[in-house]
mmCIF file of C-alpha atoms in Angstrom:
data_model
loop_
_atom_site.group_PDB
_atom_site.id
_atom_site.type_symbol
_atom_site.label_atom_id
_atom_site.label_comp_id
_atom_site.label_asym_id
_atom_site.label_seq_id
_atom_site.Cartn_x
_atom_site.Cartn_y
_atom_site.Cartn_z
ATOM 1 C CA UNK A 27 96.003 -147.005 56.629
ATOM 2 C CA UNK A 28 96.348 -144.809 59.691
ATOM 3 C CA UNK A 29 93.468 -142.722 60.972
ATOM 4 C CA UNK A 30 93.041 -140.011 63.573
ATOM 5 C CA UNK A 31 89.810 -140.696 65.477
ATOM 6 C CA UNK A 32 88.738 -137.722 67.572
ATOM 7 C CA UNK A 33 86.161 -137.002 70.241
ATOM 8 C CA UNK A 34 85.021 -133.465 70.868
ATOM 9 C CA UNK A 35 83.904 -131.491 73.882
ATOM 10 C CA UNK A 36 83.492 -127.982 75.230
ATOM 11 C CA UNK A 37 84.692 -126.189 78.342
ATOM 12 C CA UNK A 38 81.172 -126.682 79.748
ATOM 13 C CA UNK A 39 81.533 -130.447 79.211
ATOM 14 C CA UNK A 40 84.795 -130.518 81.172
ATOM 15 C CA UNK A 41 83.208 -128.474 83.964
ATOM 16 C CA UNK A 42 80.233 -130.871 83.995
ATOM 17 C CA UNK A 43 82.637 -133.799 84.395
ATOM 18 C CA UNK A 44 84.009 -131.915 87.389
ATOM 19 C CA UNK A 45 80.514 -131.771 88.903
ATOM 20 C CA UNK A 46 79.402 -128.302 87.721
ATOM 21 C CA UNK A 47 76.230 -128.412 85.631
ATOM 22 C CA UNK A 48 75.315 -125.809 83.020
ATOM 23 C CA UNK A 49 72.608 -125.449 80.398
ATOM 24 C CA UNK A 50 72.857 -128.551 78.222
ATOM 25 C CA UNK A 51 75.629 -130.176 80.296
ATOM 26 C CA UNK A 52 74.350 -131.974 83.403
ATOM 27 C CA UNK A 53 76.792 -132.555 86.243
ATOM 28 C CA UNK A 54 78.576 -135.882 86.195
ATOM 29 C CA UNK A 55 78.910 -137.886 89.394
ATOM 30 C CA UNK A 56 81.618 -140.361 90.399
ATOM 31 C CA UNK A 57 79.697 -143.314 88.938
ATOM 32 C CA UNK A 58 79.349 -141.494 85.589
ATOM 33 C CA UNK A 59 83.091 -140.831 85.492
ATOM 34 C CA UNK A 60 83.985 -144.406 86.447
ATOM 35 C CA UNK A 61 81.651 -145.779 83.750
ATOM 36 C CA UNK A 62 83.311 -143.551 81.121
ATOM 37 C CA UNK A 63 86.833 -144.505 82.239
ATOM 38 C CA UNK A 64 85.989 -148.223 82.253
ATOM 39 C CA UNK A 65 84.425 -147.942 78.785
ATOM 40 C CA UNK A 66 87.462 -146.145 77.348
ATOM 41 C CA UNK A 67 89.875 -148.565 79.010
ATOM 42 C CA UNK A 68 88.029 -151.522 77.470
ATOM 43 C CA UNK A 69 88.184 -149.942 74.000
ATOM 44 C CA UNK A 70 91.889 -149.141 74.394
ATOM 45 C CA UNK A 71 92.666 -152.665 75.605
ATOM 46 C CA UNK A 72 90.749 -154.208 72.689
ATOM 47 C CA UNK A 73 92.534 -151.978 70.167
ATOM 48 C CA UNK A 74 95.926 -152.735 71.697
ATOM 49 C CA UNK A 75 95.187 -156.476 71.593
ATOM 50 C CA UNK A 76 94.119 -156.287 67.935
ATOM 51 C CA UNK A 77 97.292 -154.351 67.057
ATOM 52 C CA UNK A 78 95.310 -151.366 65.723
ATOM 53 C CA UNK A 79 96.185 -148.906 68.515
ATOM 54 C CA UNK A 80 99.106 -146.615 67.711
ATOM 55 C CA UNK A 81 98.399 -143.919 70.339
ATOM 56 C CA UNK A 82 95.510 -142.503 72.375
ATOM 57 C CA UNK A 83 95.096 -139.663 74.847
ATOM 58 C CA UNK A 84 92.519 -137.455 76.460
ATOM 59 C CA UNK A 85 93.306 -133.754 76.483
ATOM 60 C CA UNK A 86 93.159 -131.157 79.249
ATOM 61 C CA UNK A 87 90.236 -128.764 79.342
ATOM 62 C CA UNK A 88 90.066 -126.014 76.704
ATOM 63 C CA UNK A 89 90.712 -123.334 79.363
ATOM 64 C CA UNK A 90 94.296 -124.639 79.574
ATOM 65 C CA UNK A 91 94.899 -124.161 75.852
ATOM 66 C CA UNK A 92 97.609 -121.798 74.653
ATOM 67 C CA UNK A 93 97.918 -120.270 71.214
ATOM 68 C CA UNK A 94 101.345 -119.362 69.872
ATOM 69 C CA UNK A 95 101.818 -117.006 66.946
ATOM 70 C CA UNK A 96 104.903 -115.415 65.501
ATOM 71 C CA UNK A 97 105.069 -111.737 66.432
ATOM 72 C CA UNK A 98 106.180 -109.019 64.038
ATOM 73 C CA UNK A 99 109.713 -109.344 65.418
ATOM 74 C CA UNK A 100 109.680 -113.134 64.999
ATOM 75 C CA UNK A 101 109.317 -113.792 68.726
ATOM 76 C CA UNK A 102 106.481 -116.004 69.954
ATOM 77 C CA UNK A 103 103.290 -114.315 71.119
ATOM 78 C CA UNK A 104 101.432 -116.590 73.534
ATOM 79 C CA UNK A 105 97.768 -116.135 74.432
ATOM 80 C CA UNK A 106 95.081 -118.152 76.171
ATOM 81 C CA UNK A 107 92.585 -119.963 74.012
ATOM 82 C CA UNK A 108 89.553 -117.769 73.262
ATOM 83 C CA UNK A 109 87.040 -120.593 73.710
ATOM 84 C CA UNK A 110 83.413 -119.815 74.399
ATOM 85 C CA UNK A 111 81.576 -122.267 76.623
ATOM 86 C CA UNK A 112 79.739 -123.884 73.747
ATOM 87 C CA UNK A 113 82.570 -124.135 71.217
ATOM 88 C CA UNK A 114 83.561 -127.737 70.589
ATOM 89 C CA UNK A 115 87.243 -128.575 70.590
ATOM 90 C CA UNK A 116 89.324 -131.716 70.459
ATOM 91 C CA UNK A 117 88.853 -133.553 73.778
ATOM 92 C CA UNK A 118 90.739 -136.774 73.029
ATOM 93 C CA UNK A 119 92.050 -138.883 70.207
ATOM 94 C CA UNK A 120 93.213 -142.263 68.970
ATOM 95 C CA UNK A 121 95.722 -142.892 66.211
ATOM 96 C CA UNK A 122 94.651 -146.206 64.709
ATOM 97 C CA UNK A 123 96.135 -148.426 62.034
ATOM 98 C CA UNK A 124 93.118 -150.104 60.442
ATOM 99 C CA UNK A 125 92.735 -152.362 57.438
ATOM 100 C CA UNK A 126 89.810 -150.430 55.971
ATOM 101 C CA UNK A 127 87.569 -147.371 56.292
ATOM 102 C CA UNK A 128 84.786 -149.739 57.345
ATOM 103 C CA UNK A 129 86.845 -150.989 60.290
ATOM 104 C CA UNK A 130 87.714 -147.521 61.579
ATOM 105 C CA UNK A 131 84.044 -146.530 61.188
ATOM 106 C CA UNK A 132 83.063 -149.576 63.266
ATOM 107 C CA UNK A 133 85.466 -148.461 66.005
ATOM 108 C CA UNK A 134 84.185 -144.861 65.892
ATOM 109 C CA UNK A 135 80.610 -146.116 66.214
ATOM 110 C CA UNK A 136 81.628 -148.050 69.320
ATOM 111 C CA UNK A 137 83.333 -144.959 70.779
ATOM 112 C CA UNK A 138 80.130 -142.966 70.180
ATOM 113 C CA UNK A 139 78.353 -145.303 72.628
ATOM 114 C CA UNK A 140 80.431 -144.056 75.573
ATOM 115 C CA UNK A 141 78.187 -143.801 78.634
ATOM 116 C CA UNK A 142 77.315 -140.348 79.925
ATOM 117 C CA UNK A 143 74.596 -138.806 82.088
ATOM 118 C CA UNK A 144 71.140 -138.347 80.587
ATOM 119 C CA UNK A 145 70.882 -134.989 78.833
ATOM 120 C CA UNK A 146 74.606 -134.648 78.144
ATOM 121 C CA UNK A 147 75.420 -133.403 74.634
ATOM 122 C CA UNK A 148 76.160 -136.071 72.048
ATOM 123 C CA UNK A 149 79.256 -134.923 70.167
ATOM 124 C CA UNK A 150 80.216 -136.707 66.940
ATOM 125 C CA UNK A 151 83.264 -138.922 66.666
ATOM 126 C CA UNK A 152 85.436 -137.561 63.853
ATOM 127 C CA UNK A 153 87.606 -139.730 61.583
ATOM 128 C CA UNK A 154 90.425 -138.256 59.492
ATOM 129 C CA UNK A 155 92.818 -140.350 57.433
ATOM 130 C CA UNK A 156 96.464 -139.591 58.135
ATOM 131 C CA UNK A 157 98.168 -138.819 54.849
ATOM 132 C CA UNK A 158 101.554 -140.187 53.962
ATOM 133 C CA UNK A 159 103.873 -138.623 51.441
ATOM 134 C CA UNK A 160 101.886 -137.694 48.342
ATOM 135 C CA UNK A 161 98.527 -138.394 50.053
ATOM 136 C CA UNK A 162 98.399 -134.942 51.684
#
């Protein structure tokens, strides 16, 4: 079964990772960033070695999000994402092919242990099965 495993964040979290603290999001330093990158690289390497990794990526900050809607004339209407500083959005994801819900839950629990500065918000790791055919 394939699963989409997602981590969440807010614009304030991305700014904190860039060194700008805000209420509830302490500034990250270079050591914090390196610890996070090393942690994620180890998880990705382990998942690739086990054959469970299909794809994984971190996403750009919410401020770079674009929304596209169909206008009345059928042409695209593009606008910037209306994200408030505290709204959580998708920050990164893994597509995993796991033998069981227990296994993907084990992986998500490991992801939830990603190092971060003291006082940083603890966002949940979200698991969604990827439907196939009649499963949707």
